[in-house]
Amino acid sequence: MAGLTERASARLAARLARVEPLVRGARERSEDPVKSARTAVVVGRLLAAAFLVCFATGLYSHVLQNPLPWLPLPTRPAELYRYTQGTHVVTGIASVPLLLAKLWTVYPRLFRWPPVRSPAQLLERISIAVLVGVSLVEVTIGLLNIVQWYPFPFSFRSTHFALAWVAIGSLAIHLGVKLPVIARVWRRPAGDEPDATGRFISRRAFLGGVGVATVSAAALTAGQSVEVLGPLNLLAPRRMGVGPQGLPVNRTAAQAGVADDDVADGWSLRLITPTGVRAFTLDELRRMPQSDAVLPIACVEGWSQSASWRGVRLVDLLAEVDAAPTTPLVISSLQRRGAFSRTEMPPEYAADPLTLVALELNGGVLHLDHGYPARIIAPGRPGVMQTKWLSSIEVRS
Amino acid sequence: MSAVVAARVLLVAAGLVFVGVGGAVMLTEVPPERYLGIAVWVGAAIVVHDAVIAPVVVAVGLGAGAVRDRLGRRAVAVGQGALLVGAVLTAIALPAIIAQERGNANPTVLVGSYALVIVIVWAVVAAVLLAVTSPAIGRMLRRARRAGRSRRPARPVRPVPSRRPAPSGRPARSRQAGRPEGTERTK
């Protein structure tokens, strides 16, 4: 038995002896004086800021889609979600060059020899692997989701959300482990000049290149949610003004499984209250006092655009059936496909005078892809919660 | 306990709590049959970066280092910057290009000409690379012509001949090492 383990460890040592020069060679080739602690800290700071912005805005988006009963949500400013989710996607795109640059500065550390010196170091290397792998996956599936391509074998929303916690958690652990190094850089010691020169490139040139890449990535995609950058929008999936009635749609009627028969003349909107059900035909809704609201469609995929809506205020409609919104409304759609055919609307949105059962968009009757005959439009909510092809609104006691 | 130690303990503790929350979300919101796929994607992301992307970037850097003395530091830096911007924009556009090729029933998504934009981006990158390498190529051609006209087949080879006092060896480093504080080159 002892001989066996001895032989095994001798064989392992022989293997390692063969691997060691390869690892050392890889390290020498990938090393560069520019890849210093200071460069890693400079890029890491920007990347950490980008990740924290993505995490905060992503958390907000998640709470809007899964409201907590005890947490009141803001309905104003009406464009709030437009800003937070646009920021989420633009920052996520900008973090692609930042993440690659950060990994470039620390890549030689992959080839440390010996690979592990102590159990603590093993734990640290595992936490780095988790941070790197999860960060790359978060950015990649985010990019895939905004182009609506799902080649991964798991659901986007729950995975992106769960991995976001893991990414931010392992980032905090990483910062805790590296804090002495970061503190040393912040105190600006001698030995690493502000513009250290590497074998190939100076730090300033490197950071300048990363800066140009980051700014151009953001600038060429942000136009799908930031109007002034519209002319530069060459790489974003959506373009402002492209769609029926000059507005993009997240899911067409055909995609949602809404047939012409569903929205034919016999259509009515049912208001269900604890005391009974009342159906409103389209003519009845049109005869009620109409209100105008300028509200954005702001998609979870990051694109957004403002539009003019006209229809019946939800509070007025609820008053017709003597109901007041004190609990979440249950709003149902005619759509047969999709996760959002039935949504809940917290009372703060239902009570807001800007919230409409919209019948018109940008001066014309709603296009079928925009939810004809009637849809919900409320301030500050994600587009997937702005239920199209309404079938019923239920008020619970 | 010093402030740094306290901050480190706090960061690691908070990090463990966040990772724990992520694990809890994973357990409650993601069906267990998806775990393997997620683990494979995380592992594959590390392998693709560490074994494919990063070595290519290192190779490009070594190539840039090899031509640095002939082209000059600034030309190499500009060329590398152009390659970096081209690569990043390609990485961002690639999902859109593939998704567009696959088709989408929604005519309001993927409305750009992503492949064309990326072709133009690489044309610009190529133009930049040509611009930064052309002085060196010109020098090389002139030298070849002169060598041809002089009809001296066994002309002695001079190391890095050039008219300008082009940077050679590792001048910038030594220049910087002896530089007093606050006199950094402006770029």
Coordinates of C-alpha atoms in Angstrom, one line a residue:
Chain A
M1 CA 0.0 0.0 0.0
A2 CA 2.8 2.4 1.0
G3 CA 4.7 1.4 -2.2
L4 CA 1.6 2.2 -4.2
T5 CA 1.1 5.7 -2.9
E6 CA 4.8 6.3 -3.2
R7 CA 4.8 5.2 -6.8
A8 CA 1.7 7.3 -7.5
S9 CA 3.2 10.4 -6.0
A10 CA 6.4 9.8 -7.9
R11 CA 4.5 9.6 -11.1
L12 CA 2.6 12.8 -10.2
A13 CA 5.9 14.5 -9.5
A14 CA 7.2 13.4 -12.9
R15 CA 4.1 14.8 -14.6
L16 CA 4.3 18.1 -12.7
A17 CA 8.0 18.4 -13.6
R18 CA 7.0 18.1 -17.3
V19 CA 4.1 20.6 -16.9
E20 CA 6.1 23.2 -14.9
P21 CA 8.2 24.6 -17.8
L22 CA 5.1 24.9 -19.9
V23 CA 3.3 26.9 -17.2
R24 CA 6.3 29.1 -16.5
G25 CA 6.7 29.7 -20.3
A26 CA 3.0 30.7 -20.6
R27 CA 3.5 33.0 -17.7
E28 CA 6.6 34.7 -19.1
R29 CA 5.0 35.2 -22.5
S30 CA 1.8 36.7 -21.1
E31 CA 3.5 38.9 -18.5
D32 CA 4.0 42.6 -19.1
P33 CA 5.1 45.4 -16.8
V34 CA 1.8 47.2 -17.8
K35 CA -0.1 44.3 -16.2
S36 CA 0.6 45.7 -12.8
A37 CA -1.5 46.0 -9.6
R38 CA -2.2 49.6 -10.5
T39 CA -3.6 48.8 -13.9
A40 CA -5.7 46.0 -12.5
V41 CA -7.1 48.4 -9.8
V42 CA -7.8 51.2 -12.3
V43 CA -9.7 48.9 -14.7
G44 CA -11.2 46.9 -11.8
R45 CA -12.7 50.0 -10.3
L46 CA -14.6 50.9 -13.5
L47 CA -15.7 47.3 -13.9
A48 CA -16.9 47.0 -10.3
A49 CA -18.9 50.3 -10.8
A50 CA -20.4 48.9 -14.0
F51 CA -21.4 45.6 -12.2
L52 CA -22.9 47.4 -9.2
V53 CA -25.0 49.7 -11.5
C54 CA -26.2 46.6 -13.4
F55 CA -27.0 44.8 -10.2
A56 CA -28.9 47.7 -8.7
T57 CA -30.9 48.4 -11.9
G58 CA -31.5 44.7 -12.4
L59 CA -32.7 44.2 -8.8
Y60 CA -35.1 47.1 -9.4
S61 CA -36.4 45.5 -12.6
H62 CA -36.9 42.2 -10.8
V63 CA -38.8 43.9 -8.0
L64 CA -41.1 45.6 -10.5
Q65 CA -41.9 42.3 -12.1
N66 CA -42.3 40.5 -8.8
P67 CA -43.7 43.1 -6.5
L68 CA -43.2 42.6 -2.7
P69 CA -46.6 43.1 -0.9
W70 CA -45.0 45.4 1.7
L71 CA -42.9 47.5 -0.6
P72 CA -44.6 50.5 -2.3
L73 CA -43.3 51.1 -5.9
P74 CA -42.8 54.6 -7.3
T75 CA -45.1 55.5 -10.3
R76 CA -43.2 58.8 -10.9
P77 CA -41.2 59.9 -12.7
A78 CA -43.2 58.1 -15.4
E79 CA -39.9 57.4 -17.3
L80 CA -38.1 56.0 -14.3
Y81 CA -38.0 52.4 -15.6
R82 CA -36.9 53.6 -19.0
Y83 CA -33.9 55.2 -17.4
T84 CA -33.0 52.3 -15.1
Q85 CA -33.4 49.5 -17.6
G86 CA -31.7 51.5 -20.4
T87 CA -28.8 52.1 -18.0
H88 CA -28.8 48.4 -17.2
V89 CA -28.3 47.3 -20.8
V90 CA -26.0 50.1 -21.8
T91 CA -23.8 49.5 -18.8
G92 CA -23.9 45.7 -19.4
I93 CA -22.7 46.3 -23.0
A94 CA -20.0 48.7 -21.8
S95 CA -18.8 46.1 -19.3
V96 CA -17.7 43.7 -22.2
P97 CA -14.5 45.6 -23.0
L98 CA -14.0 46.4 -19.3
L99 CA -14.3 42.8 -18.3
L100 CA -11.9 41.6 -21.1
A101 CA -9.4 44.4 -20.1
K102 CA -9.5 43.4 -16.5
L103 CA -8.9 39.7 -17.4
W104 CA -6.0 40.8 -19.6
T105 CA -4.3 42.5 -16.8
V106 CA -4.4 39.5 -14.5
Y107 CA -4.1 36.7 -17.0
P108 CA -0.5 35.8 -16.1
R109 CA -1.7 35.0 -12.6
L110 CA -3.4 32.0 -14.0
F111 CA 0.0 30.4 -14.5
R112 CA 1.3 30.6 -10.9
W113 CA 3.7 27.9 -9.9
P114 CA 3.0 25.9 -7.9
P115 CA -0.7 26.3 -8.7
V116 CA -1.7 26.1 -5.1
R117 CA 0.4 26.7 -2.0
S118 CA -2.2 26.5 0.8
P119 CA -5.8 25.6 1.4
A120 CA -6.6 29.4 1.7
Q121 CA -5.1 30.0 -1.7
L122 CA -7.1 27.1 -3.1
L123 CA -10.3 28.7 -1.8
E124 CA -9.2 32.1 -3.3
R125 CA -8.5 30.5 -6.7
I126 CA -11.9 28.8 -6.6
S127 CA -13.6 32.1 -5.8
I128 CA -11.8 33.8 -8.7
A129 CA -12.9 31.0 -11.0
V130 CA -16.5 31.5 -9.9
L131 CA -16.2 35.3 -10.3
V132 CA -14.7 35.1 -13.8
G133 CA -17.0 32.3 -15.1
V134 CA -20.2 33.9 -13.7
S135 CA -19.2 37.4 -14.9
L136 CA -18.6 36.1 -18.5
V137 CA -21.8 34.1 -18.5
E138 CA -23.9 37.1 -17.2
V139 CA -22.6 39.4 -19.9
T140 CA -22.9 36.8 -22.6
I141 CA -26.5 35.7 -21.9
G142 CA -27.5 39.4 -21.4
L143 CA -26.2 40.1 -24.9
L144 CA -28.0 37.0 -26.2
N145 CA -31.3 38.0 -24.5
I146 CA -31.5 41.4 -26.0
V147 CA -31.3 39.8 -29.5
Q148 CA -33.9 37.3 -28.5
W149 CA -31.6 34.3 -29.2
Y150 CA -31.7 31.6 -26.5
P151 CA -29.0 28.9 -27.3
F152 CA -28.5 28.2 -23.6
P153 CA -30.2 25.3 -21.8
F154 CA -31.7 27.3 -19.0
S155 CA -34.2 30.1 -18.5
F156 CA -32.8 33.5 -18.9
R157 CA -34.6 35.5 -16.2
S158 CA -34.2 33.3 -13.2
T159 CA -30.6 32.3 -14.1
H160 CA -29.5 35.9 -14.8
F161 CA -31.0 36.9 -11.5
A162 CA -29.4 34.1 -9.4
L163 CA -26.0 34.5 -11.0
A164 CA -26.1 38.2 -10.5
W165 CA -26.1 37.6 -6.7
V166 CA -23.2 35.1 -7.1
A167 CA -21.2 37.6 -9.2
I168 CA -21.7 40.5 -6.8
G169 CA -21.0 38.2 -3.8
S170 CA -17.8 36.8 -5.3
L171 CA -16.8 40.3 -6.3
A172 CA -17.1 41.4 -2.7
I173 CA -15.1 38.4 -1.5
H174 CA -12.4 39.3 -4.2
L175 CA -12.3 42.9 -3.0
G176 CA -11.9 41.6 0.6
V177 CA -9.1 39.3 -0.3
K178 CA -7.3 42.0 -2.4
L179 CA -8.0 45.0 -0.2
P180 CA -4.3 45.3 1.0
V181 CA -3.2 45.4 -2.6
I182 CA -5.9 48.0 -3.5
A183 CA -5.0 50.1 -0.5
R184 CA -1.3 50.0 -1.4
V185 CA -2.1 51.3 -4.9
W186 CA -4.4 54.0 -3.6
R187 CA -1.5 55.2 -1.4
R188 CA 0.6 55.6 -4.6
P189 CA 3.9 54.0 -3.6
A190 CA 7.0 54.3 -5.6
G191 CA 8.0 51.6 -8.0
D192 CA 4.9 51.8 -10.3
E193 CA 4.7 55.0 -12.1
P194 CA 1.4 56.5 -13.2
D195 CA 2.3 55.8 -16.8
A196 CA 4.3 52.6 -16.6
T197 CA 5.6 51.3 -19.9
G198 CA 5.2 47.7 -20.8
R199 CA 6.9 45.6 -23.4
F200 CA 4.3 46.5 -26.0
I201 CA 2.3 49.4 -24.8
S202 CA 2.2 52.1 -22.1
R203 CA -0.6 52.0 -19.5
R204 CA -2.0 55.3 -20.8
A205 CA -2.2 53.9 -24.3
F206 CA -3.8 50.7 -22.9
L207 CA -6.4 52.6 -20.9
G208 CA -7.0 54.9 -23.8
G209 CA -7.7 52.0 -26.1
V210 CA -10.1 50.4 -23.5
G211 CA -11.8 53.7 -23.0
V212 CA -12.4 54.2 -26.8
A213 CA -13.7 50.6 -27.0
T214 CA -16.0 51.1 -24.1
V215 CA -17.4 54.4 -25.3
S216 CA -17.9 53.2 -28.8
A217 CA -19.6 50.1 -27.7
A218 CA -22.0 52.1 -25.5
A219 CA -22.5 54.9 -28.1
L220 CA -23.3 52.6 -31.0
T221 CA -26.0 50.8 -29.0
A222 CA -27.5 53.3 -26.5
G223 CA -29.6 54.9 -29.3
Q224 CA -32.3 52.3 -28.8
S225 CA -33.2 54.0 -25.5
V226 CA -31.5 57.4 -25.6
E227 CA -33.1 59.6 -28.2
V228 CA -30.1 61.9 -28.8
L229 CA -27.9 58.9 -29.6
G230 CA -30.5 57.6 -32.1
P231 CA -28.4 58.6 -35.2
L232 CA -25.4 56.5 -33.8
N233 CA -27.6 53.4 -33.2
L234 CA -25.9 51.0 -35.5
L235 CA -25.6 47.9 -33.3
A236 CA -28.6 47.8 -31.0
P237 CA -31.4 45.3 -31.8
R238 CA -34.1 48.0 -31.8
R239 CA -34.4 51.3 -33.5
M240 CA -36.7 54.1 -32.4
G241 CA -39.6 54.7 -34.8
V242 CA -39.3 51.2 -36.4
G243 CA -42.6 49.3 -35.9
P244 CA -46.3 49.7 -36.4
Q245 CA -47.5 53.3 -35.7
G246 CA -43.8 54.2 -35.3
L247 CA -43.2 52.1 -32.2
P248 CA -41.4 48.8 -31.8
V249 CA -43.2 45.8 -30.2
N250 CA -41.8 43.2 -27.9
R251 CA -44.1 40.4 -29.1
T252 CA -46.4 40.6 -32.1
A253 CA -50.0 39.4 -32.0
A254 CA -49.0 36.4 -34.1
Q255 CA -46.2 35.5 -31.7
A256 CA -48.6 35.8 -28.7
G257 CA -51.2 33.6 -30.4
V258 CA -53.9 36.3 -30.7
A259 CA -56.2 35.6 -33.6
D260 CA -58.4 38.1 -35.4
D261 CA -61.5 36.3 -34.1
D262 CA -60.4 37.0 -30.5
V263 CA -60.6 40.8 -31.1
A264 CA -63.6 40.8 -33.5
D265 CA -66.8 42.9 -32.9
G266 CA -68.0 40.7 -30.1
W267 CA -65.0 41.6 -27.9
S268 CA -65.6 43.1 -24.5
L269 CA -63.6 44.0 -21.5
R270 CA -64.9 42.3 -18.3
L271 CA -64.5 44.0 -15.0
I272 CA -64.7 41.5 -12.2
T273 CA -65.4 42.7 -8.7
P274 CA -66.4 40.9 -5.5
T275 CA -70.0 41.9 -6.2
G276 CA -70.3 40.9 -9.9
V277 CA -69.0 41.1 -13.5
R278 CA -69.6 43.9 -15.9
A279 CA -68.6 43.8 -19.6
F280 CA -67.7 46.9 -21.5
T281 CA -67.9 46.8 -25.3
L282 CA -65.4 48.8 -27.3
D283 CA -68.1 51.4 -28.2
E284 CA -68.9 51.8 -24.5
L285 CA -65.3 52.4 -23.7
R286 CA -65.0 54.9 -26.5
R287 CA -68.1 56.8 -25.2
M288 CA -66.5 57.3 -21.8
P289 CA -64.4 60.4 -21.1
Q290 CA -61.1 60.0 -22.9
S291 CA -57.7 61.0 -21.5
D292 CA -54.3 61.6 -23.1
A293 CA -51.0 60.5 -21.6
V294 CA -47.5 60.6 -23.0
L295 CA -45.8 57.4 -21.6
P296 CA -42.9 55.3 -22.7
I297 CA -42.9 51.7 -23.6
A298 CA -39.7 50.6 -21.7
C299 CA -38.8 47.0 -22.4
V300 CA -36.8 44.7 -20.1
E301 CA -34.5 44.2 -23.1
G302 CA -33.4 47.8 -22.7
W303 CA -35.0 49.6 -25.6
S304 CA -37.6 52.2 -24.9
Q305 CA -39.6 54.9 -26.7
S306 CA -42.1 57.5 -25.7
A307 CA -45.6 57.5 -27.2
S308 CA -48.9 59.3 -27.0
W309 CA -51.7 57.2 -25.7
R310 CA -55.5 57.9 -25.5
G311 CA -58.1 56.0 -23.6
V312 CA -60.1 55.6 -20.4
R313 CA -58.4 56.3 -17.1
L314 CA -58.3 53.1 -15.1
V315 CA -59.5 54.9 -12.0
D316 CA -62.6 56.2 -14.0
L317 CA -63.3 52.6 -15.2
L318 CA -63.0 51.2 -11.7
A319 CA -65.3 54.0 -10.4
E320 CA -67.9 52.9 -12.9
V321 CA -68.2 49.6 -11.1
D322 CA -67.8 51.2 -7.6
A323 CA -64.4 49.7 -7.0
A324 CA -61.3 51.4 -5.6
P325 CA -57.8 49.9 -6.0
T326 CA -56.6 48.9 -2.6
T327 CA -55.2 45.4 -3.5
P328 CA -53.3 44.3 -6.6
L329 CA -55.6 44.1 -9.7
V330 CA -55.4 40.9 -11.7
I331 CA -55.2 41.8 -15.4
S332 CA -55.7 39.1 -18.1
S333 CA -54.9 39.1 -21.7
L334 CA -56.3 37.2 -24.7
Q335 CA -52.8 36.1 -25.6
R336 CA -52.3 32.3 -25.6
R337 CA -48.5 32.2 -25.5
G338 CA -46.1 34.0 -23.2
A339 CA -45.5 34.3 -19.5
F340 CA -47.3 37.5 -19.0
S341 CA -50.8 36.7 -20.2
R342 CA -51.9 37.3 -16.6
T343 CA -50.2 40.0 -14.5
E344 CA -50.8 41.8 -11.2
M345 CA -50.9 45.5 -10.9
P346 CA -50.1 47.0 -7.5
P347 CA -52.7 49.5 -6.3
E348 CA -50.3 52.5 -6.6
Y349 CA -50.3 52.1 -10.4
A350 CA -54.0 51.4 -10.6
A351 CA -54.7 54.6 -8.6
D352 CA -52.4 56.8 -10.7
P353 CA -54.4 59.1 -13.0
L354 CA -51.8 58.5 -15.8
T355 CA -52.7 54.8 -16.0
L356 CA -55.0 54.2 -19.0
V357 CA -56.9 51.5 -20.7
A358 CA -55.5 52.7 -23.9
L359 CA -57.6 52.6 -27.2
E360 CA -55.4 54.8 -29.4
L361 CA -51.7 55.3 -30.0
N362 CA -50.0 58.2 -31.7
G363 CA -53.3 59.5 -33.0
G364 CA -54.7 56.3 -34.5
V365 CA -56.6 53.2 -33.3
L366 CA -54.2 50.7 -31.6
H367 CA -52.5 48.4 -34.1
L368 CA -53.2 44.7 -33.4
D369 CA -49.5 44.3 -32.5
H370 CA -49.8 47.1 -29.9
G371 CA -52.8 45.4 -28.2
Y372 CA -56.0 46.2 -30.1
P373 CA -58.8 46.5 -29.0
A374 CA -57.4 47.8 -25.6
R375 CA -54.2 47.6 -23.6
I376 CA -52.9 48.8 -20.3
I377 CA -50.4 51.7 -20.2
A378 CA -49.1 52.8 -16.8
P379 CA -46.2 55.0 -15.7
G380 CA -42.9 53.5 -14.6
R381 CA -43.6 49.9 -15.4
P382 CA -41.7 47.3 -17.6
G383 CA -43.2 46.8 -21.0
V384 CA -44.0 43.1 -20.3
M385 CA -46.4 44.4 -17.5
Q386 CA -48.2 46.8 -19.9
T387 CA -50.8 44.1 -20.8
K388 CA -52.0 44.0 -24.4
W389 CA -55.2 42.5 -25.8
L390 CA -57.1 43.0 -22.5
S391 CA -59.7 40.5 -21.7
S392 CA -60.5 41.1 -18.0
I393 CA -59.5 43.2 -15.0
E394 CA -60.3 41.7 -11.6
V395 CA -60.6 43.7 -8.4
R396 CA -60.2 41.6 -5.3
S397 CA -61.4 42.6 -1.9
Chain B
M1 CA -8.6 45.5 14.7
S2 CA -7.4 47.9 12.0
A3 CA -9.8 49.6 9.6
V4 CA -8.4 47.5 6.7
V5 CA -8.9 44.2 8.5
A6 CA -12.5 45.2 9.5
A7 CA -13.3 46.2 5.9
R8 CA -11.9 42.9 4.7
V9 CA -13.9 40.8 7.1
L10 CA -17.0 42.9 6.2
L11 CA -16.5 42.4 2.5
V12 CA -15.9 38.7 2.7
A13 CA -18.9 38.2 5.0
A14 CA -21.2 40.3 2.8
G15 CA -19.9 38.4 -0.3
L16 CA -20.7 35.1 1.3
V17 CA -24.2 36.3 2.2
F18 CA -24.8 37.4 -1.5
V19 CA -23.5 34.1 -2.8
G20 CA -25.8 32.4 -0.4
V21 CA -28.8 34.5 -1.7
G22 CA -27.8 33.5 -5.2
G23 CA -27.7 29.9 -4.2
A24 CA -31.1 30.2 -2.6
V25 CA -32.6 31.8 -5.7
M26 CA -31.0 29.0 -7.7
L27 CA -32.6 26.4 -5.4
T28 CA -36.1 28.0 -5.4
E29 CA -36.5 29.6 -8.9
V30 CA -34.4 27.4 -11.2
P31 CA -35.4 23.8 -11.8
P32 CA -32.7 21.3 -10.7
E33 CA -32.5 19.8 -14.2
R34 CA -31.0 23.1 -15.4
Y35 CA -28.1 23.1 -12.9
L36 CA -25.8 21.0 -15.1
G37 CA -26.3 23.3 -18.1
I38 CA -25.5 26.4 -16.0
A39 CA -22.4 24.8 -14.6
V40 CA -21.3 23.8 -18.1
W41 CA -21.8 27.3 -19.4
V42 CA -19.8 28.8 -16.5
G43 CA -17.0 26.3 -17.0
A44 CA -17.0 26.7 -20.8
A45 CA -16.8 30.5 -20.4
I46 CA -13.6 30.2 -18.3
V47 CA -12.1 27.7 -20.8
V48 CA -13.1 29.8 -23.9
H49 CA -11.5 32.9 -22.3
D50 CA -8.4 31.4 -20.8
A51 CA -7.6 28.9 -23.5
V52 CA -8.8 30.7 -26.7
I53 CA -9.4 34.5 -26.4
A54 CA -6.5 35.3 -24.0
P55 CA -3.8 33.3 -25.8
V56 CA -4.8 35.0 -29.1
V57 CA -4.5 38.4 -27.4
V58 CA -1.1 37.5 -26.0
A59 CA 0.0 36.4 -29.5
V60 CA -1.2 39.7 -30.9
G61 CA 0.8 41.5 -28.2
L62 CA 3.9 39.4 -28.9
G63 CA 3.5 40.2 -32.6
A64 CA 3.1 43.9 -31.8
G65 CA 6.3 43.7 -29.7
A66 CA 8.2 42.1 -32.6
V67 CA 7.4 45.0 -35.0
R68 CA 7.5 47.8 -32.4
D69 CA 11.1 48.9 -33.2
R70 CA 10.4 49.1 -36.9
L71 CA 7.1 51.0 -36.5
G72 CA 7.6 53.0 -33.4
R73 CA 5.7 52.8 -30.1
R74 CA 3.0 55.2 -31.0
A75 CA 2.1 53.4 -34.3
V76 CA 2.0 50.1 -32.5
A77 CA -0.3 51.6 -29.7
V78 CA -2.7 53.0 -32.3
G79 CA -2.7 49.8 -34.2
Q80 CA -3.4 47.7 -31.1
G81 CA -6.1 50.2 -30.1
A82 CA -7.8 49.8 -33.5
L83 CA -7.7 46.0 -33.2
L84 CA -9.2 46.2 -29.7
V85 CA -12.1 48.4 -30.8
G86 CA -12.7 46.2 -33.8
A87 CA -12.7 43.0 -31.6
V88 CA -15.0 44.5 -29.0
L89 CA -17.6 45.8 -31.5
T90 CA -17.5 42.4 -33.2
A91 CA -18.1 40.6 -30.0
I92 CA -21.1 42.9 -29.3
A93 CA -22.5 42.5 -32.8
L94 CA -21.9 38.8 -33.2
P95 CA -25.1 37.7 -31.3
A96 CA -27.1 40.1 -33.4
I97 CA -25.6 38.9 -36.7
I98 CA -26.3 35.2 -35.8
A99 CA -29.8 35.9 -34.4
Q100 CA -30.6 37.9 -37.6
E101 CA -29.4 35.0 -39.7
R102 CA -31.6 32.6 -37.7
G103 CA -34.6 34.9 -38.2
N104 CA -37.2 36.4 -35.9
A105 CA -41.0 36.5 -36.4
N106 CA -41.0 40.0 -35.0
P107 CA -40.1 42.5 -37.7
T108 CA -39.3 45.3 -35.2
V109 CA -36.3 43.5 -33.6
L110 CA -32.9 43.1 -35.2
V111 CA -33.6 45.9 -37.7
G112 CA -29.9 47.0 -38.2
S113 CA -27.4 45.9 -40.8
Y114 CA -25.0 44.5 -38.2
A115 CA -22.8 42.4 -40.6
L116 CA -22.3 45.4 -42.9
V117 CA -21.4 47.6 -39.9
I118 CA -18.9 45.1 -38.8
V119 CA -17.4 44.8 -42.3
I120 CA -17.0 48.6 -42.3
V121 CA -15.5 48.6 -38.8
W122 CA -12.9 46.1 -40.0
A123 CA -12.3 48.1 -43.1
V124 CA -11.5 51.1 -40.9
V125 CA -9.3 49.0 -38.7
A126 CA -7.4 47.8 -41.8
A127 CA -7.0 51.4 -43.0
V128 CA -5.6 52.4 -39.6
L129 CA -3.2 49.4 -39.6
L130 CA -2.1 50.3 -43.1
A131 CA -1.6 53.9 -42.2
V132 CA 0.6 53.1 -39.2
T133 CA 2.6 50.5 -41.0
S134 CA 3.0 52.3 -44.4
P135 CA 6.0 54.5 -43.3
A136 CA 7.9 51.3 -42.4
I137 CA 6.8 49.5 -45.6
G138 CA 7.8 52.6 -47.6
R139 CA 11.2 52.6 -46.0
M140 CA 11.6 48.9 -46.8
L141 CA 10.7 49.4 -50.4
R142 CA 13.0 52.4 -50.9
R143 CA 15.8 50.4 -49.4
A144 CA 15.1 47.5 -51.7
R145 CA 15.1 49.8 -54.7
R146 CA 18.3 51.5 -53.7
A147 CA 19.9 48.1 -53.2
G148 CA 18.8 47.1 -56.7
R149 CA 20.1 50.2 -58.4
S150 CA 23.6 50.1 -56.8
R151 CA 24.0 46.6 -58.3
R152 CA 26.0 45.5 -55.4
P153 CA 24.6 42.1 -54.6
A154 CA 26.7 41.5 -51.4
R155 CA 25.7 44.7 -49.6
P156 CA 26.4 44.5 -45.9
V157 CA 23.3 44.3 -43.8
R158 CA 22.9 47.1 -41.4
P159 CA 20.7 46.7 -38.4
V160 CA 17.5 48.8 -38.5
P161 CA 18.6 51.5 -41.0
S162 CA 16.3 54.5 -41.1
R163 CA 16.5 58.2 -41.7
R164 CA 14.7 59.3 -38.6
P165 CA 16.1 58.6 -35.3
A166 CA 13.5 55.9 -34.9
P167 CA 13.1 54.4 -31.4
S168 CA 15.1 51.2 -31.1
G169 CA 15.7 48.8 -28.3
R170 CA 13.7 49.8 -25.3
P171 CA 14.3 53.5 -25.2
A172 CA 11.0 54.6 -23.6
R173 CA 11.6 52.7 -20.5
S174 CA 15.0 54.0 -19.9
R175 CA 13.8 57.5 -20.8
Q176 CA 11.1 57.2 -18.3
A177 CA 13.2 55.8 -15.6
G178 CA 15.4 58.9 -15.6
R179 CA 12.5 61.3 -15.9
P180 CA 11.8 63.6 -13.0
E181 CA 8.3 63.7 -11.4
G182 CA 5.6 65.6 -13.2
T183 CA 7.1 65.7 -16.7
E184 CA 5.1 62.9 -18.2
R185 CA 4.7 62.8 -22.0
T186 CA 1.4 64.0 -23.1
K187 CA -0.3 61.8 -25.7

